[in-house]
Coordinates of C-alpha atoms in Angstrom, one line a residue:
M20 CA 77.1 -110.6 116.7
K21 CA 78.5 -107.3 115.2
Q22 CA 76.6 -104.5 115.1
I23 CA 76.2 -101.9 112.0
P24 CA 77.9 -98.9 113.6
I25 CA 74.7 -96.4 114.0
K26 CA 76.5 -93.6 111.8
I27 CA 76.4 -95.8 108.8
V28 CA 72.5 -96.6 109.6
R29 CA 71.8 -92.7 109.4
Q30 CA 73.8 -92.2 106.3
I31 CA 71.7 -95.3 105.0
F32 CA 68.7 -93.7 105.9
I33 CA 69.4 -90.4 104.7
L34 CA 70.7 -91.8 101.7
L35 CA 67.5 -93.6 101.2
L36 CA 65.4 -90.4 101.9
I37 CA 67.0 -88.3 99.7
L38 CA 66.9 -90.8 96.6
M39 CA 62.9 -91.5 97.6
M40 CA 62.1 -87.9 98.0
A41 CA 64.5 -87.0 94.3
G42 CA 62.3 -89.9 92.3
L43 CA 59.2 -88.2 93.6
I44 CA 59.9 -84.6 92.8
F45 CA 61.0 -86.4 89.3
M46 CA 58.1 -88.6 88.5
E47 CA 56.4 -85.0 88.8
I48 CA 58.5 -82.4 86.7
A49 CA 59.5 -85.6 84.1
P50 CA 56.5 -84.6 81.3
Y51 CA 58.5 -80.7 81.6
F52 CA 61.8 -82.2 81.8
S53 CA 62.6 -80.7 78.6
G54 CA 62.0 -76.9 79.9
I55 CA 64.8 -77.9 82.3
L56 CA 67.0 -78.7 79.1
G57 CA 65.8 -76.2 77.2
T58 CA 67.1 -73.6 79.9
I59 CA 70.2 -75.2 80.2
T60 CA 70.3 -75.2 76.0
L61 CA 69.8 -71.2 76.1
F62 CA 72.1 -70.4 79.1
V63 CA 75.0 -71.6 77.5
L64 CA 73.9 -69.7 74.3
L65 CA 73.1 -66.5 76.0
K66 CA 75.9 -66.4 78.7
R67 CA 78.6 -64.9 77.0
P68 CA 76.5 -62.1 75.8
M69 CA 74.7 -61.3 79.0
E70 CA 78.2 -61.2 80.6
K71 CA 79.1 -58.1 77.9
L72 CA 76.2 -56.6 78.3
V73 CA 76.6 -56.2 82.4
D74 CA 80.4 -55.6 81.2
K75 CA 79.2 -52.1 78.8
G76 CA 76.6 -50.9 82.3
W77 CA 73.3 -52.6 81.5
N78 CA 71.1 -53.4 83.9
S79 CA 71.6 -57.5 84.7
T80 CA 67.6 -57.4 84.6
L81 CA 66.5 -55.3 81.6
S82 CA 69.8 -57.8 80.0
A83 CA 68.5 -60.9 80.6
I84 CA 64.8 -59.6 79.4
L85 CA 66.6 -58.0 76.4
L86 CA 68.3 -61.6 75.7
M87 CA 65.7 -63.9 76.2
L88 CA 62.9 -61.6 74.2
T89 CA 65.4 -61.8 71.2
S90 CA 65.5 -65.9 72.1
F91 CA 61.8 -66.2 71.6
F92 CA 61.8 -64.4 68.4
I93 CA 64.8 -65.6 66.9
I94 CA 64.4 -68.9 68.4
L95 CA 61.4 -70.0 69.5
L96 CA 59.3 -68.7 67.4
P97 CA 60.1 -70.1 64.5
I98 CA 60.0 -73.1 65.7
V99 CA 56.7 -72.9 67.3
G100 CA 55.3 -71.4 63.7
A101 CA 56.9 -74.7 62.3
F102 CA 55.4 -76.7 64.3
F103 CA 51.9 -75.7 64.3
M104 CA 52.2 -76.0 60.4
L105 CA 53.4 -79.7 60.8
G106 CA 50.8 -80.0 63.4
K107 CA 47.9 -79.0 61.1
R108 CA 49.5 -81.4 57.8
I109 CA 49.6 -84.3 60.6
R110 CA 46.5 -84.0 61.3
M111 CA 45.5 -84.1 57.1
A112 CA 47.6 -86.9 57.2
V113 CA 45.9 -88.9 60.5
E114 CA 42.4 -88.2 58.3
N115 CA 43.5 -89.6 55.2
S116 CA 45.5 -92.3 56.5
E117 CA 44.4 -95.1 54.9
K118 CA 43.8 -93.6 51.5
I119 CA 48.0 -92.6 51.9
T120 CA 48.3 -96.2 53.2
S121 CA 46.5 -97.7 49.5
M122 CA 48.2 -95.5 47.5
I123 CA 52.0 -96.3 48.8
K124 CA 50.1 -99.9 48.5
T125 CA 49.2 -99.5 44.5
Q126 CA 52.9 -97.5 43.8
L127 CA 54.6 -100.9 45.5
Q128 CA 52.1 -102.6 43.1
T129 CA 53.3 -101.4 40.1
L130 CA 57.3 -101.6 41.1
E131 CA 55.8 -104.9 41.4
D132 CA 55.1 -105.8 38.0
Y133 CA 58.7 -104.7 37.1
I134 CA 60.5 -106.9 39.6
G135 CA 58.4 -109.4 39.3
F136 CA 58.4 -109.9 42.7
K137 CA 55.6 -109.7 45.4
L138 CA 55.7 -106.9 48.0
T139 CA 52.3 -105.8 49.1
S140 CA 51.3 -109.7 50.0
Q141 CA 52.5 -109.4 53.6
V142 CA 51.4 -105.8 53.9
D143 CA 48.4 -105.8 56.4
A144 CA 47.3 -102.2 55.4
S145 CA 45.0 -102.1 58.1
A146 CA 48.0 -102.7 60.7
V147 CA 50.2 -99.7 58.6
T148 CA 47.2 -98.1 59.2
E149 CA 46.8 -98.1 62.6
W150 CA 50.6 -97.6 63.2
L151 CA 50.9 -94.5 61.1
T152 CA 48.2 -92.5 63.3
S153 CA 49.3 -93.1 66.5
S154 CA 53.1 -92.7 64.9
L155 CA 51.9 -89.0 64.0
Q156 CA 49.6 -88.3 66.6
G157 CA 52.2 -89.0 69.1
L158 CA 54.5 -86.6 67.3
A159 CA 51.9 -83.5 67.6
G160 CA 50.9 -84.2 70.9
G161 CA 52.0 -82.5 74.3
T162 CA 51.3 -78.9 73.3
F163 CA 50.0 -78.1 76.9
N164 CA 53.1 -79.8 78.5
A165 CA 55.4 -78.2 75.8
V166 CA 53.3 -74.6 76.8
I167 CA 53.9 -75.4 80.7
A168 CA 57.7 -76.5 79.5
I169 CA 58.6 -73.2 78.0
S170 CA 57.7 -71.4 80.7
V171 CA 59.2 -73.2 82.9
M172 CA 62.3 -72.2 80.7
Y173 CA 62.4 -68.7 80.4
F174 CA 61.3 -68.6 84.7
L175 CA 65.0 -70.4 85.3
L176 CA 66.7 -68.6 82.8
F177 CA 65.8 -65.4 84.0
Y178 CA 66.9 -66.8 87.4
M179 CA 69.9 -68.4 86.4
L180 CA 71.0 -65.1 83.4
T181 CA 70.5 -62.4 86.6
N182 CA 72.1 -64.9 89.1
Q183 CA 75.5 -66.4 87.7
K184 CA 77.7 -66.1 90.6
K185 CA 74.7 -67.3 93.2
L186 CA 74.4 -70.2 90.6
Y187 CA 78.1 -70.7 90.6
G188 CA 78.0 -70.9 94.3
S189 CA 75.0 -73.1 94.7
L190 CA 76.4 -76.5 92.4
Y191 CA 79.9 -75.9 94.5
D192 CA 78.2 -76.5 97.3
Y193 CA 75.3 -79.0 96.7
I194 CA 76.8 -81.5 93.6
P195 CA 79.1 -84.0 95.1
I196 CA 82.1 -83.4 93.0
G197 CA 85.2 -82.5 93.1
N198 CA 86.0 -78.5 92.2
H199 CA 88.5 -79.4 89.8
N200 CA 85.8 -82.5 87.8
L201 CA 83.1 -80.4 87.8
K202 CA 84.9 -77.3 85.9
I203 CA 85.8 -80.5 83.2
I204 CA 82.4 -81.6 83.1
G205 CA 81.1 -78.2 83.1
D206 CA 83.5 -77.2 79.7
E207 CA 82.5 -80.8 78.1
V208 CA 78.7 -80.1 78.8
R209 CA 78.9 -76.3 77.1
E210 CA 81.3 -78.3 74.2
I211 CA 77.7 -80.5 73.9
V212 CA 75.5 -78.5 74.0
R213 CA 77.1 -76.4 70.9
A214 CA 77.4 -79.0 69.2
N215 CA 73.5 -79.7 69.8
T216 CA 72.0 -76.5 69.4
L217 CA 74.0 -75.3 66.5
G218 CA 75.6 -78.4 64.4
I219 CA 72.7 -80.2 64.1
P220 CA 70.1 -77.1 63.7
L221 CA 72.7 -76.1 61.1
V222 CA 72.5 -78.4 58.8
A223 CA 69.0 -79.7 58.8
F224 CA 68.3 -75.9 58.4
A225 CA 71.2 -75.4 55.4
Q226 CA 69.4 -79.0 54.0
G227 CA 66.2 -77.6 54.3
L228 CA 66.9 -74.4 52.3
V229 CA 68.6 -76.2 49.2
A230 CA 65.4 -78.6 49.3
L231 CA 63.2 -75.8 49.0
I232 CA 65.0 -74.6 46.0
G233 CA 64.4 -78.1 44.6
F234 CA 60.9 -78.5 45.1
L235 CA 60.6 -75.2 43.6
I236 CA 62.7 -75.7 40.6
F237 CA 60.1 -78.7 39.9
G238 CA 57.3 -77.3 41.0
V239 CA 56.1 -78.7 43.6
D240 CA 53.1 -78.1 45.8
N241 CA 53.7 -77.0 49.2
A242 CA 57.3 -76.9 48.7
L243 CA 57.7 -74.8 51.6
F244 CA 56.0 -77.6 53.9
W245 CA 57.9 -80.5 52.2
A246 CA 61.2 -78.5 53.2
I247 CA 60.5 -78.3 56.8
M248 CA 60.0 -82.0 56.4
V249 CA 63.6 -82.4 54.8
T250 CA 64.7 -80.1 57.9
I251 CA 63.2 -82.3 60.3
G252 CA 64.2 -85.7 59.2
S253 CA 67.9 -84.2 58.9
M254 CA 68.3 -83.9 62.1
I255 CA 67.4 -88.1 62.3
P256 CA 70.3 -90.3 61.5
F257 CA 69.9 -92.2 58.6
V258 CA 66.6 -90.3 57.5
G259 CA 68.1 -87.6 56.3
N260 CA 66.2 -85.9 53.7
L261 CA 64.1 -88.8 52.8
L262 CA 61.8 -87.9 55.0
G263 CA 60.6 -85.0 52.8
T264 CA 61.8 -86.2 49.4
L265 CA 60.3 -89.4 49.2
P266 CA 56.1 -88.8 49.8
V267 CA 56.8 -86.0 47.6
F268 CA 58.3 -88.9 44.8
V269 CA 55.5 -91.1 45.6
L270 CA 52.4 -88.6 45.5
S271 CA 54.6 -87.2 41.7
L272 CA 54.3 -91.0 40.6
S273 CA 50.4 -91.1 41.5
N274 CA 49.2 -87.9 40.0
G275 CA 51.3 -89.1 37.2
D276 CA 54.2 -86.5 36.9
N277 CA 57.5 -88.6 36.5
F278 CA 59.6 -86.0 35.4
Q279 CA 59.1 -83.9 38.7
A280 CA 58.8 -87.6 40.6
W281 CA 61.8 -88.7 39.6
G282 CA 64.0 -85.1 39.2
V283 CA 62.8 -84.5 42.9
L284 CA 63.9 -87.9 43.9
L285 CA 67.9 -87.1 42.3
Y286 CA 68.1 -84.1 43.7
G287 CA 67.8 -84.6 46.8
S288 CA 70.0 -87.8 47.1
I289 CA 72.9 -85.9 45.2
V290 CA 72.5 -81.8 45.7
V291 CA 70.4 -82.3 49.4
A292 CA 72.5 -84.9 50.4
S293 CA 76.1 -83.2 49.2
T294 CA 74.9 -80.3 51.3
D295 CA 75.7 -82.4 55.0
N296 CA 79.2 -83.5 54.0
L297 CA 79.8 -79.6 52.8
I298 CA 78.7 -78.0 56.2
R299 CA 80.4 -80.8 58.5
L300 CA 83.7 -80.6 56.4
Y301 CA 83.2 -76.8 56.7
V302 CA 81.6 -75.3 59.6
L303 CA 81.4 -78.1 61.8
K304 CA 85.2 -78.7 62.5
K305 CA 85.4 -76.2 64.5
L306 CA 82.2 -77.3 66.9
D307 CA 82.4 -80.9 68.8
D308 CA 80.6 -82.9 66.6
V309 CA 78.6 -85.3 68.1
H310 CA 78.6 -89.0 66.6
P311 CA 75.6 -90.0 64.8
L312 CA 74.8 -93.0 66.8
V313 CA 74.3 -90.7 70.2
T314 CA 72.4 -88.5 67.5
M315 CA 70.0 -91.6 66.5
I316 CA 69.9 -93.4 69.7
G317 CA 69.0 -89.3 70.8
V318 CA 66.2 -89.1 68.1
L319 CA 64.7 -92.5 69.4
V320 CA 64.6 -91.2 73.4
G321 CA 64.0 -88.1 72.7
I322 CA 60.7 -88.2 70.6
P323 CA 58.7 -90.3 72.9
L324 CA 59.7 -88.5 76.3
F325 CA 59.7 -85.1 74.5
G326 CA 57.7 -84.9 71.9
F327 CA 58.3 -83.0 68.3
I328 CA 61.4 -80.6 70.5
G329 CA 62.9 -83.8 71.8
L330 CA 65.0 -84.2 67.8
V331 CA 67.0 -81.2 69.8
F332 CA 66.8 -82.6 73.4
G333 CA 67.0 -85.9 72.7
P334 CA 70.3 -86.3 71.7
L335 CA 71.3 -83.5 74.4
L336 CA 70.4 -86.5 77.7
V337 CA 72.2 -88.6 75.6
S338 CA 75.3 -87.2 75.8
L339 CA 74.8 -86.0 79.4
F340 CA 74.3 -89.4 80.4
L341 CA 77.6 -89.8 78.9
V342 CA 79.2 -87.1 80.6
I343 CA 77.4 -88.5 83.9
V344 CA 79.2 -91.7 83.3
R345 CA 82.6 -90.2 83.0
I346 CA 82.2 -88.2 85.7
Y347 CA 81.7 -91.4 87.8
K348 CA 85.2 -92.6 86.0
R349 CA 87.0 -89.3 86.6
E350 CA 86.0 -89.8 90.3
Y351 CA 86.3 -93.2 91.1
G352 CA 87.7 -94.8 88.4
K353 CA 91.1 -96.0 90.1
E354 CA 93.1 -93.5 87.6
G355 CA 90.8 -90.9 88.5
T356 CA 92.5 -88.5 91.2
E357 CA 91.8 -85.7 92.3
P358 CA 93.7 -83.1 92.5

C-alpha cells in the first residue's frame, strides 16, 4: 500500500491548524467585523488626503489624528445622531406597535369598502405586531457592539494611515496571491468602496433632502424624522422613499387630512423618486455604480450581522465576496495566468 508522503501530511496538518485558528479568531471578532469594514472604508477615503498632508511636511501622527477627527465630525457624528433619533422613534413604535397595526388594519378595511375585496380577513394582528416589534428592536439593537466596533475601527485606522508601507509589505507577505493580481484586486476594492460609501449615501441623502422639503411644504409633523426614514429607505432597493412617505400617508389619512396624505404620496412617487434617476445619470456615472441586486442582498445580509450600519457595510461585504471569487478565478482559472 502506497503511503502518503510525509511532506503532504505536514502541509495538510498546518493548513488545518491555520483554518481552525482562523475560525476561532473569526468567531470572536465577528460581532465587531463592521469596525474592520469601516476601517477599510475610511482608509480608502483618507489615504490620498493623508499622502498630501505628509508631502506638505506634516507629521504623520498629527495628520492621521486630524483626518480621523474630521471623519468623526463629518461622517460618524451625523450618523450617530440620526441613529439615536431613529432609536427613540423605534422605541415609541415598539411601545405602540399594537395601535399602529390596528390603525393600518382600519385603513385597509376602508380600502375594502371601495374595492369590494376582503384584505384583512387573513391578517393576524397579533402576529404582525410580534413581527414588527422584533424587527424594530433588531434594527435598533447592538449599541454596545457598535461602540466597540467604532473603537476598533479608529485604532486600526490610525495604524493603517501612519504605517502604510509596512501595511502593504504585510499584505504582500501574508496574502497568498500573486503581486500583479493583488494590485488589480486592490484597485477593484477601492472602486467598490468609493461606490458604496459615496454613491449610495449620496443618492439617499439627496432623496432625504428633497423629501424634507416636501414634508415641510405639506406641513407634516416630525418632518426631519420622516426625511431620515426616506434616506434610510433609499439605501434599500425596491423600498426607496416609501419607507418614509407611506407611513406619513397612512398617518395623515387616519387623522382625516386627505390633502396632506395624497400630496405627500404623489410628491414622494414623482419628485423624490426622480431624484434617484437624476443623480445616477449625472453624478454616479463617474463612480463604479453598484448593481441593485448586490445592494439588496447586501442589505438583507448586513442588517442581521451589523445592525443599522449594515445598510452600508452589507453591500460592501457582498462586493468583497465577489472580488474574492474573481481572485480565485484569476489565480486558478484556466484563463488566469500570472504575468
